[in-house]
Coordinates of N, CA and C in Angstrom, one line a residue:
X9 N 0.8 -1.2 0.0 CA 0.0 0.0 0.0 C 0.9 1.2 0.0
X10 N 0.1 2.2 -0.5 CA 1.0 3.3 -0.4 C 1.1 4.0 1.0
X11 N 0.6 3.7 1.8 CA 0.4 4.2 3.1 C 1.7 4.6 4.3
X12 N 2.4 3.2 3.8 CA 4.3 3.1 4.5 C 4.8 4.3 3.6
X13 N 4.3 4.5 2.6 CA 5.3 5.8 1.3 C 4.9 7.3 2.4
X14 N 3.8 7.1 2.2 CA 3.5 8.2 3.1 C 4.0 8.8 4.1
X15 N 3.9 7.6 5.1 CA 4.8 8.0 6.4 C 6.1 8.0 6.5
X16 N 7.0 7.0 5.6 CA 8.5 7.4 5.2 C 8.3 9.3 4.9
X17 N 7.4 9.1 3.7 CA 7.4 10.9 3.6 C 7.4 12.0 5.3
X18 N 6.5 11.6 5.8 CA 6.3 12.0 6.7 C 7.4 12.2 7.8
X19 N 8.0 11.3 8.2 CA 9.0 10.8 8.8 C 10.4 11.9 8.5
X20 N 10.6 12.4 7.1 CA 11.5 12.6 6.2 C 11.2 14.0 6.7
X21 N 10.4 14.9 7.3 CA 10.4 16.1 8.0 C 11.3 16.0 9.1
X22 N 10.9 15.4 9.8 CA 11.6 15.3 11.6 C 13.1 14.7 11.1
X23 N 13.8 14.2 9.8 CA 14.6 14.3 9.6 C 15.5 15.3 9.6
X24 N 15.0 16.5 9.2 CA 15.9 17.6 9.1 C 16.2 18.3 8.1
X25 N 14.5 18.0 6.9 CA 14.1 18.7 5.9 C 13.7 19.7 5.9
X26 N 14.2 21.1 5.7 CA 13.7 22.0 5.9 C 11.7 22.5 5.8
X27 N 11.1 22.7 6.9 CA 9.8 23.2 6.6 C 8.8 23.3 7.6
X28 N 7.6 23.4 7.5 CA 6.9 24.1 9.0 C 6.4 22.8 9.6
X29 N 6.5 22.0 9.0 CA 6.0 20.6 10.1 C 7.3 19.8 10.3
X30 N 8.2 20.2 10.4 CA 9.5 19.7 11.2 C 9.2 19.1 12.8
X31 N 8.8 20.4 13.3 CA 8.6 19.9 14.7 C 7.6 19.4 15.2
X32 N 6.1 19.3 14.3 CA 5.1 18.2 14.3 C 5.7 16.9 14.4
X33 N 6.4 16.9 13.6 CA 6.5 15.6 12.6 C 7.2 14.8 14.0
X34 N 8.6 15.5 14.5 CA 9.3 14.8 15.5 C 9.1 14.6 16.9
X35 N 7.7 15.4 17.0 CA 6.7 15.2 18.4 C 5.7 14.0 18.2
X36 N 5.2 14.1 16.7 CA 4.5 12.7 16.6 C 5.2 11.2 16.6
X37 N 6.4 11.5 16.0 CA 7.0 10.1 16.0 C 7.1 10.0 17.9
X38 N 7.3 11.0 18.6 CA 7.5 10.7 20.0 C 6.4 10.2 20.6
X39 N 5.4 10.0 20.1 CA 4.0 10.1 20.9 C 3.2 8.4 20.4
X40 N 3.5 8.1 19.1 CA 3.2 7.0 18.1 C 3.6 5.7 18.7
X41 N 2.1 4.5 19.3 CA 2.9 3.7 20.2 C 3.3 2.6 19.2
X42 N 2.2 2.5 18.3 CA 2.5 1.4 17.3 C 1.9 1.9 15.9
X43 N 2.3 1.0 14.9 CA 2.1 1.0 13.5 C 1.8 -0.3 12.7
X44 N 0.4 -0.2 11.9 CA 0.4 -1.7 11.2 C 0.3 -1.2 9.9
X45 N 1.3 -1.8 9.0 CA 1.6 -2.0 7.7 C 0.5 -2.9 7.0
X46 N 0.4 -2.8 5.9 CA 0.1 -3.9 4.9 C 0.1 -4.2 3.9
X47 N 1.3 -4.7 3.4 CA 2.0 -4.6 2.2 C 2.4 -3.3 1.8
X48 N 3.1 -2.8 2.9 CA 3.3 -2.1 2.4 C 4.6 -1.3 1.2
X49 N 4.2 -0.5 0.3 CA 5.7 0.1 -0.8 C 6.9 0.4 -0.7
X50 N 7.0 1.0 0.3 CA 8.1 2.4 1.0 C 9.2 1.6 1.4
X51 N 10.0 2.2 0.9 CA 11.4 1.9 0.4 C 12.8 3.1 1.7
X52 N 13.5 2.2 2.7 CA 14.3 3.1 3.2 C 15.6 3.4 3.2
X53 N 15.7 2.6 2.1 CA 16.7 2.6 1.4 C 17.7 3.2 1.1
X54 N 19.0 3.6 0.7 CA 19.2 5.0 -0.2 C 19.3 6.5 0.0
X55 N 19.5 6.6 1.5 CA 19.9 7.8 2.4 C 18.6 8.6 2.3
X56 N 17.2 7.6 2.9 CA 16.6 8.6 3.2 C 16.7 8.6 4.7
X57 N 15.9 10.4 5.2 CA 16.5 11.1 5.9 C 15.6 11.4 7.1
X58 N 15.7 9.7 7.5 CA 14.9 9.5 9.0 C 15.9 9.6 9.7
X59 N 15.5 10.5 10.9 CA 16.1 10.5 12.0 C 15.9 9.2 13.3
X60 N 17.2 9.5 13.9 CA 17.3 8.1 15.0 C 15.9 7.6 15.3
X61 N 15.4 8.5 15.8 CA 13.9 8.2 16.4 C 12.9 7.4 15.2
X62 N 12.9 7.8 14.1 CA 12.4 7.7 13.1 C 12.3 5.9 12.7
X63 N 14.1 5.8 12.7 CA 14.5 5.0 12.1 C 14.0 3.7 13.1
X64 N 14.2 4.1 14.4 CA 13.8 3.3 15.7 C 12.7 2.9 15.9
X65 N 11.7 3.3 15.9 CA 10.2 3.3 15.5 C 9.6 2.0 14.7
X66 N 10.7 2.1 13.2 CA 10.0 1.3 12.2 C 11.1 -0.1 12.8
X67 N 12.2 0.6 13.1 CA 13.3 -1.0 13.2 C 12.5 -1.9 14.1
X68 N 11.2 -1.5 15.4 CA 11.2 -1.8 16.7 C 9.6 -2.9 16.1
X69 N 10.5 -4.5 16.7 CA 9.0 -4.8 16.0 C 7.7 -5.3 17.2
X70 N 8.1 -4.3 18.1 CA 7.3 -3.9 19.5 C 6.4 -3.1 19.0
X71 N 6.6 -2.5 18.4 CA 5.5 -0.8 17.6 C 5.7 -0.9 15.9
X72 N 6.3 -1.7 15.5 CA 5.9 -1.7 14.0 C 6.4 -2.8 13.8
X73 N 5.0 -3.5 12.3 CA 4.4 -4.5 11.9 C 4.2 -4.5 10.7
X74 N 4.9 -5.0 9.2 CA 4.0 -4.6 8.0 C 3.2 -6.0 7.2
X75 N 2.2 -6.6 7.3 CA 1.6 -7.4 7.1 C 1.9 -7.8 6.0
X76 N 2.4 -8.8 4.7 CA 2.9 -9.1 3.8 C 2.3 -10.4 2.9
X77 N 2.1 -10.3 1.5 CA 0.8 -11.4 0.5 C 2.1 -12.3 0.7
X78 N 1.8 -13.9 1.7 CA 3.0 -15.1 1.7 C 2.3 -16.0 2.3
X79 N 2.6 -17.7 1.3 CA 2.3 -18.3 1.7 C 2.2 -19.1 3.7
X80 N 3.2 -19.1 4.1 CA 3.3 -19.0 5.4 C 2.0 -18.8 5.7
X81 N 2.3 -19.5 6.9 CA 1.3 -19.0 8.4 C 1.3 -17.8 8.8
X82 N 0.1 -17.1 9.2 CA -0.2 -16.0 9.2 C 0.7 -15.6 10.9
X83 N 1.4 -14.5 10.5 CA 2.4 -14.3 12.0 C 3.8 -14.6 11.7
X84 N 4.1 -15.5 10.2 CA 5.1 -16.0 10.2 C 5.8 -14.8 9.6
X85 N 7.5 -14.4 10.3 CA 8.3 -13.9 9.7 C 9.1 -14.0 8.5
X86 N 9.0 -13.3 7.9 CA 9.3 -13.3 6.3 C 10.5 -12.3 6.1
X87 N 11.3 -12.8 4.8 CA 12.4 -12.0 4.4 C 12.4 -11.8 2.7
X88 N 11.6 -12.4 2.1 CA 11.0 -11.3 0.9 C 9.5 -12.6 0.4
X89 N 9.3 -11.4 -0.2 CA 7.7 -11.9 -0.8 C 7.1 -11.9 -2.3
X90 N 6.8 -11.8 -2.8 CA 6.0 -11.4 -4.2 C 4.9 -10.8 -4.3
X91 N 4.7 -9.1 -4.5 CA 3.4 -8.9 -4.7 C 3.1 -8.0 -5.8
X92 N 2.0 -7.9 -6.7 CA 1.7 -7.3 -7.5 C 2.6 -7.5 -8.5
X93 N 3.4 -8.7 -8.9 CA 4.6 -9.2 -9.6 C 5.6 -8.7 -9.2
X94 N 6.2 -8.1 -8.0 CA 7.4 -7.6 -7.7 C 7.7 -8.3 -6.5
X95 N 9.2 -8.2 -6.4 CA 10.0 -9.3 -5.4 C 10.4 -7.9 -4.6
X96 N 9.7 -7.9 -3.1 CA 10.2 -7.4 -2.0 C 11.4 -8.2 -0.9
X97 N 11.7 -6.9 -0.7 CA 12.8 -7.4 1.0 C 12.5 -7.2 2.2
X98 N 12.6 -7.8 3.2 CA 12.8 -6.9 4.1 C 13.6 -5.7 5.1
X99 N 14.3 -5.9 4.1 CA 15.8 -4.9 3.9 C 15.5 -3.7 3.6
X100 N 14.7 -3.9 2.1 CA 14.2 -2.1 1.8 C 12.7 -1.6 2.6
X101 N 12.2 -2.5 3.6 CA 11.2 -2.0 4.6 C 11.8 -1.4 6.4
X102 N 13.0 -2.3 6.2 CA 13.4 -2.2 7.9 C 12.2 -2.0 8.7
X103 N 11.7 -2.9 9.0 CA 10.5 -3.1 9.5 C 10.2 -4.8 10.1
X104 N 9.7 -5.3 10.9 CA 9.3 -6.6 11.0 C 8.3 -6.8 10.2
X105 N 8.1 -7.5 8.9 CA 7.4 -8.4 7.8 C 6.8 -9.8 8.2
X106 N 5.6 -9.7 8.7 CA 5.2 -10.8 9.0 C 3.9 -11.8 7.5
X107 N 4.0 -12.8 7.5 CA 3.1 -13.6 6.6 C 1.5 -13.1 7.1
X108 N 1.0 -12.8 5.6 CA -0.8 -12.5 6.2 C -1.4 -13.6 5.7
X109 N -0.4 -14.8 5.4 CA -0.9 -15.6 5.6 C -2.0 -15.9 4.2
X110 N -1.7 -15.4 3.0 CA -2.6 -15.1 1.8 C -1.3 -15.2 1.2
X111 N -1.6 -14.6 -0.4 CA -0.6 -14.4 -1.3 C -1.1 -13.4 -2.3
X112 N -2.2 -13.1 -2.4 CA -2.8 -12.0 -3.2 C -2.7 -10.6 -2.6
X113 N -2.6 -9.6 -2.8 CA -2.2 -8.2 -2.3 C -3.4 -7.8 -1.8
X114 N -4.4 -8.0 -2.8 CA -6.0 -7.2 -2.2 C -6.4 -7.6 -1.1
X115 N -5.7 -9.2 -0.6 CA -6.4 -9.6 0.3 C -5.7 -9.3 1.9
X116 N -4.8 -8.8 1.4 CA -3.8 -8.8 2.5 C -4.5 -8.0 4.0
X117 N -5.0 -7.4 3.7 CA -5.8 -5.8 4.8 C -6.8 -7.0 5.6
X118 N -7.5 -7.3 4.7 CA -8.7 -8.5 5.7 C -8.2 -9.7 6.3
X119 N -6.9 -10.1 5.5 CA -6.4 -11.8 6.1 C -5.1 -10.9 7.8
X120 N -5.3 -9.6 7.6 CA -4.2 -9.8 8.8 C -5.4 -8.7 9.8
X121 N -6.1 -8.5 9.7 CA -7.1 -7.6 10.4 C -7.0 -8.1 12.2
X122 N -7.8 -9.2 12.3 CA -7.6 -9.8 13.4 C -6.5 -9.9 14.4
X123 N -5.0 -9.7 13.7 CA -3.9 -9.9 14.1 C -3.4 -8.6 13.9
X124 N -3.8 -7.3 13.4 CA -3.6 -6.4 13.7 C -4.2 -5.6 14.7
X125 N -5.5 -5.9 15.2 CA -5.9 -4.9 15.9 C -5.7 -5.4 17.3
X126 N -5.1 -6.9 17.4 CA -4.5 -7.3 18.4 C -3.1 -7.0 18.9
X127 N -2.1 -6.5 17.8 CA -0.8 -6.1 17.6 C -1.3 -4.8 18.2
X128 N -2.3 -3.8 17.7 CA -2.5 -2.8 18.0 C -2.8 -2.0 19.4
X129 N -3.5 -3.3 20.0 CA -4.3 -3.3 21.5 C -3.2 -3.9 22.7
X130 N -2.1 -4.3 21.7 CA -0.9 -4.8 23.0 C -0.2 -4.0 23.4

């Protein structure tokens, strides 16, 4: 989903990008207890310009979760996937990638629901 692009974008303020939500950005990453992915795009690759905190957030797979289209058992940890014909990593997410336990993309949001909003509630 485009949704991880986003908040890399987002993220990429409290890095040290010049502009007026600088210091939103780096009070919300402070406040943010968890995050659920799913399938998600975002790429952090390549000197983008998250800060420690930033970076810490997505690395922590206590507070962030990106749900992923894989055979596996739903929960299971994963290190790349196939979706929408493209071969992901979990290298360019730095993020914990767990199996939603599906393998089609569309389905991905409904097959990990249950296990997100318990990720979410912990």
């Amino acid at each position: 989903s485009n949704g991880g692009m986003s908040l890399v974008e987002f993220f990429k303020w409290s890095g040290g990008v010049p502009g007026p939500f600088a210091e939103v950005s780096r009070q919300a990453i402070r406040r943010i207890r968890r995050i659920v992915l799913t399938d998600s795009y975002h790429d952090v690759r390549g000197g983008v310009a998250l800060t420690p905190e930033g970076q810490a957030l997505l690395a922590d797979p206590s507070r962030t979760v990106n749900y992923v289209p894989h055979p596996a058992p739903l929960g299971t940890p994963v290190q790349e996937w196939v979706t929408l014909q493209f071969k992901m990593h979990r290298s360019e997410k730095q993020c914990n990638c767990l199996s939603a336990g599906i393998e089609d993309h569309a389905s991905t949001n409904y097959a990990a629901m249950g296990s997100a909003f318990a990720f979410l509630a912990s």
